[in-house]
Coordinates of C-alpha atoms in Angstrom, one line a residue:
M255 CA -15.9 -18.6 -22.9
K256 CA -19.6 -18.3 -23.0
L257 CA -20.6 -14.7 -22.7
T258 CA -24.0 -13.0 -22.4
I259 CA -23.9 -9.4 -23.5
V260 CA -26.8 -7.2 -22.5
A261 CA -27.8 -4.1 -24.5
A262 CA -25.9 -5.7 -27.4
T263 CA -27.0 -3.3 -30.0
G264 CA -26.1 -0.1 -28.1
G265 CA -23.0 2.0 -28.4
I266 CA -20.8 -0.1 -26.1
G267 CA -22.7 -3.3 -26.6
R268 CA -21.9 -3.5 -30.3
H269 CA -18.2 -3.2 -29.5
L270 CA -18.6 -5.9 -26.8
V271 CA -20.2 -8.3 -29.3
E272 CA -17.7 -7.6 -32.1
Q273 CA -14.7 -7.9 -29.9
A274 CA -16.0 -11.0 -28.1
V275 CA -16.6 -12.7 -31.4
A276 CA -13.2 -11.7 -32.7
G277 CA -11.7 -13.2 -29.5
G278 CA -13.3 -16.6 -30.2
H279 CA -16.0 -16.4 -27.5
E280 CA -19.5 -17.9 -27.7
V281 CA -21.8 -15.0 -27.5
T282 CA -25.5 -14.6 -26.6
A283 CA -26.6 -11.1 -27.5
V284 CA -29.6 -9.6 -25.5
A285 CA -31.4 -6.5 -26.7
R286 CA -34.9 -5.1 -27.1
H287 CA -34.6 -5.5 -30.9
P288 CA -31.5 -7.6 -31.6
R289 CA -30.4 -7.2 -35.3
D290 CA -27.4 -6.7 -37.5
L291 CA -25.3 -9.0 -35.3
P292 CA -22.2 -10.9 -36.4
A293 CA -22.7 -14.4 -37.8
G294 CA -22.8 -17.1 -35.1
V295 CA -24.2 -14.9 -32.4
R296 CA -27.3 -16.1 -30.6
A297 CA -29.8 -13.3 -30.4
V298 CA -32.5 -13.0 -27.8
A299 CA -35.1 -10.2 -27.6
V300 CA -35.7 -8.9 -24.1
D301 CA -37.5 -5.6 -23.2
F302 CA -36.0 -4.5 -19.9
A303 CA -38.9 -2.2 -19.2
Q304 CA -40.9 -5.3 -18.7
P305 CA -38.5 -8.2 -18.8
D306 CA -39.6 -11.7 -19.7
M307 CA -37.9 -13.6 -16.9
P308 CA -37.9 -17.1 -18.5
A309 CA -36.4 -15.7 -21.6
L310 CA -33.8 -13.7 -19.6
A311 CA -32.9 -16.8 -17.6
S312 CA -32.3 -18.7 -20.8
T313 CA -29.8 -16.0 -21.9
V314 CA -27.6 -16.4 -18.9
R315 CA -27.9 -20.2 -18.4
G316 CA -24.4 -21.8 -18.6
A317 CA -22.7 -18.4 -19.1
D318 CA -19.2 -17.8 -17.8
A319 CA -19.9 -14.1 -17.4
V320 CA -22.6 -11.5 -18.1
L321 CA -21.5 -8.1 -19.5
S322 CA -24.1 -5.4 -19.4
A323 CA -24.0 -2.0 -21.1
L324 CA -27.7 -1.4 -20.2
G325 CA -28.7 2.3 -20.0
P326 CA -31.4 4.7 -21.2
R327 CA -31.3 6.0 -24.8
D328 CA -32.1 9.4 -23.3
P329 CA -30.7 9.8 -19.8
R330 CA -33.1 12.7 -19.1
A331 CA -36.2 10.7 -20.1
D332 CA -36.0 7.0 -19.7
V333 CA -35.0 7.1 -16.0
G334 CA -35.0 3.8 -14.0
I335 CA -34.3 1.4 -16.8
T336 CA -30.8 0.6 -15.7
S337 CA -31.7 -0.3 -12.1
R338 CA -34.9 -2.2 -13.1
G339 CA -33.0 -4.1 -15.8
T340 CA -30.0 -4.9 -13.6
R341 CA -32.3 -6.2 -10.8
A342 CA -33.9 -8.6 -13.4
I343 CA -30.4 -9.7 -14.7
V344 CA -29.2 -10.4 -11.1
A345 CA -32.4 -12.4 -10.4
A346 CA -31.9 -14.5 -13.5
M347 CA -28.2 -15.1 -12.7
Q348 CA -29.0 -16.1 -9.1
A349 CA -31.6 -18.5 -10.4
E350 CA -29.2 -20.0 -12.9
H351 CA -26.2 -20.0 -10.5
V352 CA -24.1 -17.7 -12.8
R353 CA -21.7 -15.6 -10.8
R354 CA -19.6 -13.1 -12.8
I355 CA -21.2 -9.8 -14.0
I356 CA -19.6 -6.6 -15.3
I357 CA -21.7 -3.5 -15.9
V358 CA -21.2 0.0 -17.2
S359 CA -22.0 2.9 -14.8
A360 CA -20.6 6.5 -15.1
A361 CA -17.8 8.5 -13.5
P362 CA -20.0 11.3 -12.0
V363 CA -22.0 8.8 -9.9
G364 CA -19.9 9.7 -6.8
P365 CA -17.5 8.5 -4.2
V366 CA -17.4 4.7 -3.5
P367 CA -18.7 3.6 -0.1
V368 CA -15.9 2.1 2.0
P369 CA -16.6 -0.6 4.7
G370 CA -16.6 1.0 8.1
Q371 CA -17.1 4.5 6.6
P372 CA -20.9 5.1 6.5
T373 CA -20.5 8.6 5.0
P374 CA -18.1 8.6 2.1
S375 CA -16.1 11.6 1.2
K376 CA -17.8 14.5 -0.6
H377 CA -15.5 14.2 -3.7
D378 CA -14.2 11.3 -5.7
P379 CA -10.4 11.0 -4.8
G380 CA -9.5 10.8 -8.5
D381 CA -11.3 14.1 -9.5
G382 CA -9.2 17.2 -10.0
F383 CA -10.2 20.8 -9.3
F384 CA -12.4 21.2 -12.4
M385 CA -14.4 18.0 -11.9
R386 CA -14.8 18.7 -8.1
H387 CA -16.1 22.2 -8.5
L388 CA -17.6 22.5 -12.0
G389 CA -17.7 19.4 -14.1
S390 CA -19.5 17.0 -11.8
R391 CA -21.9 19.8 -10.7
F392 CA -22.8 20.5 -14.3
A393 CA -23.2 16.8 -15.2
R394 CA -25.5 16.2 -12.2
T395 CA -27.6 19.2 -13.1
L396 CA -28.3 17.7 -16.5
F397 CA -28.4 14.0 -15.7
G398 CA -28.9 13.9 -11.9
R399 CA -31.8 11.4 -12.0
H400 CA -29.9 9.1 -14.3
Y401 CA -26.8 9.1 -12.0
A402 CA -29.1 8.5 -9.0
D403 CA -30.4 5.4 -10.8
L404 CA -26.9 4.3 -11.5
A405 CA -26.1 4.6 -7.8
V406 CA -29.1 2.3 -7.1
T407 CA -27.9 -0.1 -9.8
E408 CA -24.5 -0.3 -8.2
Q409 CA -26.1 -1.0 -4.8
I410 CA -28.1 -3.8 -6.3
L411 CA -24.8 -5.4 -7.3
R412 CA -23.3 -4.9 -3.9
D413 CA -26.3 -6.7 -2.3
S414 CA -26.4 -9.5 -4.9
G415 CA -23.7 -11.8 -3.6
L416 CA -22.5 -12.1 -7.2
E417 CA -18.9 -11.6 -8.4
W418 CA -19.5 -8.1 -9.8
T419 CA -17.5 -5.3 -11.3
V420 CA -18.6 -1.8 -12.2
S421 CA -16.9 0.2 -14.9
R422 CA -17.2 4.0 -14.5
P423 CA -16.2 5.8 -17.7
P424 CA -16.5 9.6 -18.2
K425 CA -17.8 11.1 -21.4
L426 CA -18.1 8.4 -24.1
T427 CA -16.8 9.0 -27.7
D428 CA -17.0 7.1 -31.0
K429 CA -13.3 7.2 -31.6
P430 CA -11.6 3.9 -32.6
L431 CA -10.2 1.4 -30.2
T432 CA -6.8 2.5 -28.8
R433 CA -6.1 0.0 -26.0
T434 CA -4.1 2.8 -24.3
Y435 CA -6.7 3.8 -21.7
R436 CA -6.0 4.3 -18.0
T437 CA -7.7 2.5 -15.1
A438 CA -7.9 2.7 -11.3
L439 CA -9.7 0.9 -8.6
N440 CA -12.4 2.7 -6.6
R441 CA -11.7 6.2 -8.1
N442 CA -12.0 8.2 -11.2
I443 CA -9.0 9.0 -13.5
R444 CA -7.3 12.4 -12.8
G445 CA -7.6 14.5 -16.0
G446 CA -9.7 11.8 -17.7
F447 CA -12.5 13.6 -19.4
S448 CA -13.5 11.0 -22.1
V449 CA -12.9 7.5 -23.4
P450 CA -13.9 5.7 -26.6
R451 CA -16.8 3.2 -26.3
A452 CA -14.5 0.7 -28.0
D453 CA -12.0 1.0 -25.2
V454 CA -14.6 0.5 -22.5
A455 CA -15.7 -2.7 -24.2
H456 CA -12.1 -3.9 -24.5
H457 CA -11.5 -3.3 -20.8
M458 CA -14.8 -5.0 -19.8
L459 CA -13.8 -8.1 -21.7
A460 CA -10.4 -8.0 -20.1
M461 CA -11.8 -7.8 -16.6
V462 CA -13.7 -11.1 -17.0
N463 CA -10.4 -12.8 -16.2
Q464 CA -9.1 -10.3 -13.7
P465 CA -10.1 -11.6 -10.2
E466 CA -8.6 -8.4 -8.6
T467 CA -11.5 -6.4 -10.1
T468 CA -14.2 -8.5 -8.5
K469 CA -16.4 -6.5 -6.2
Q470 CA -14.7 -3.3 -7.2
I471 CA -15.6 0.0 -8.9
V472 CA -13.1 0.6 -11.7
G473 CA -12.5 4.0 -13.2
I474 CA -11.4 4.2 -16.9
A475 CA -10.5 7.1 -19.1
S476 CA -8.1 7.9 -22.0

């Protein structure tokens, strides 16, 4: 397949590129400063603070899927980059008639809206006692503005008309790939406090060919 990987030099993005290349895919890597990429990868520089739309459109043209690990380097400082960048990616995909997109969000964003239920439940159905009463409150105190931006990002996808999927991991680690992670549709993982970045990348690539994940929020954790 032809895959466009956004934020290709970041923590999850590097794993996406390496695993996609190992899987025999044709990869276009998009990053602010693309470098140190595997041989054969097409690299395109795009600054998502002020995206060059013709350059961005060229990166998704003819792609079978776009996988985005876009996010701020410092969630407490560079707020807004994920929603702004995702809005630009969606516009480029719509212009180029590319349909499939998978992005990374975060488990503490909150309950998933359900059609016919204008006010979602207060707690994510997958969260246990600790996350409901302590963990999520602590996370939102530290990174509340970032999670609010991720919520906006997810809504941009819902409104896009594209074949989207959102991956919501908890705390990310640099442990090696395990392939033994747990997943669930439209809920977090009970007792899932962390997951390796390599596993998130592995699952994102797998979901490209999983139509049941289209237009779904997917929880993932070890």
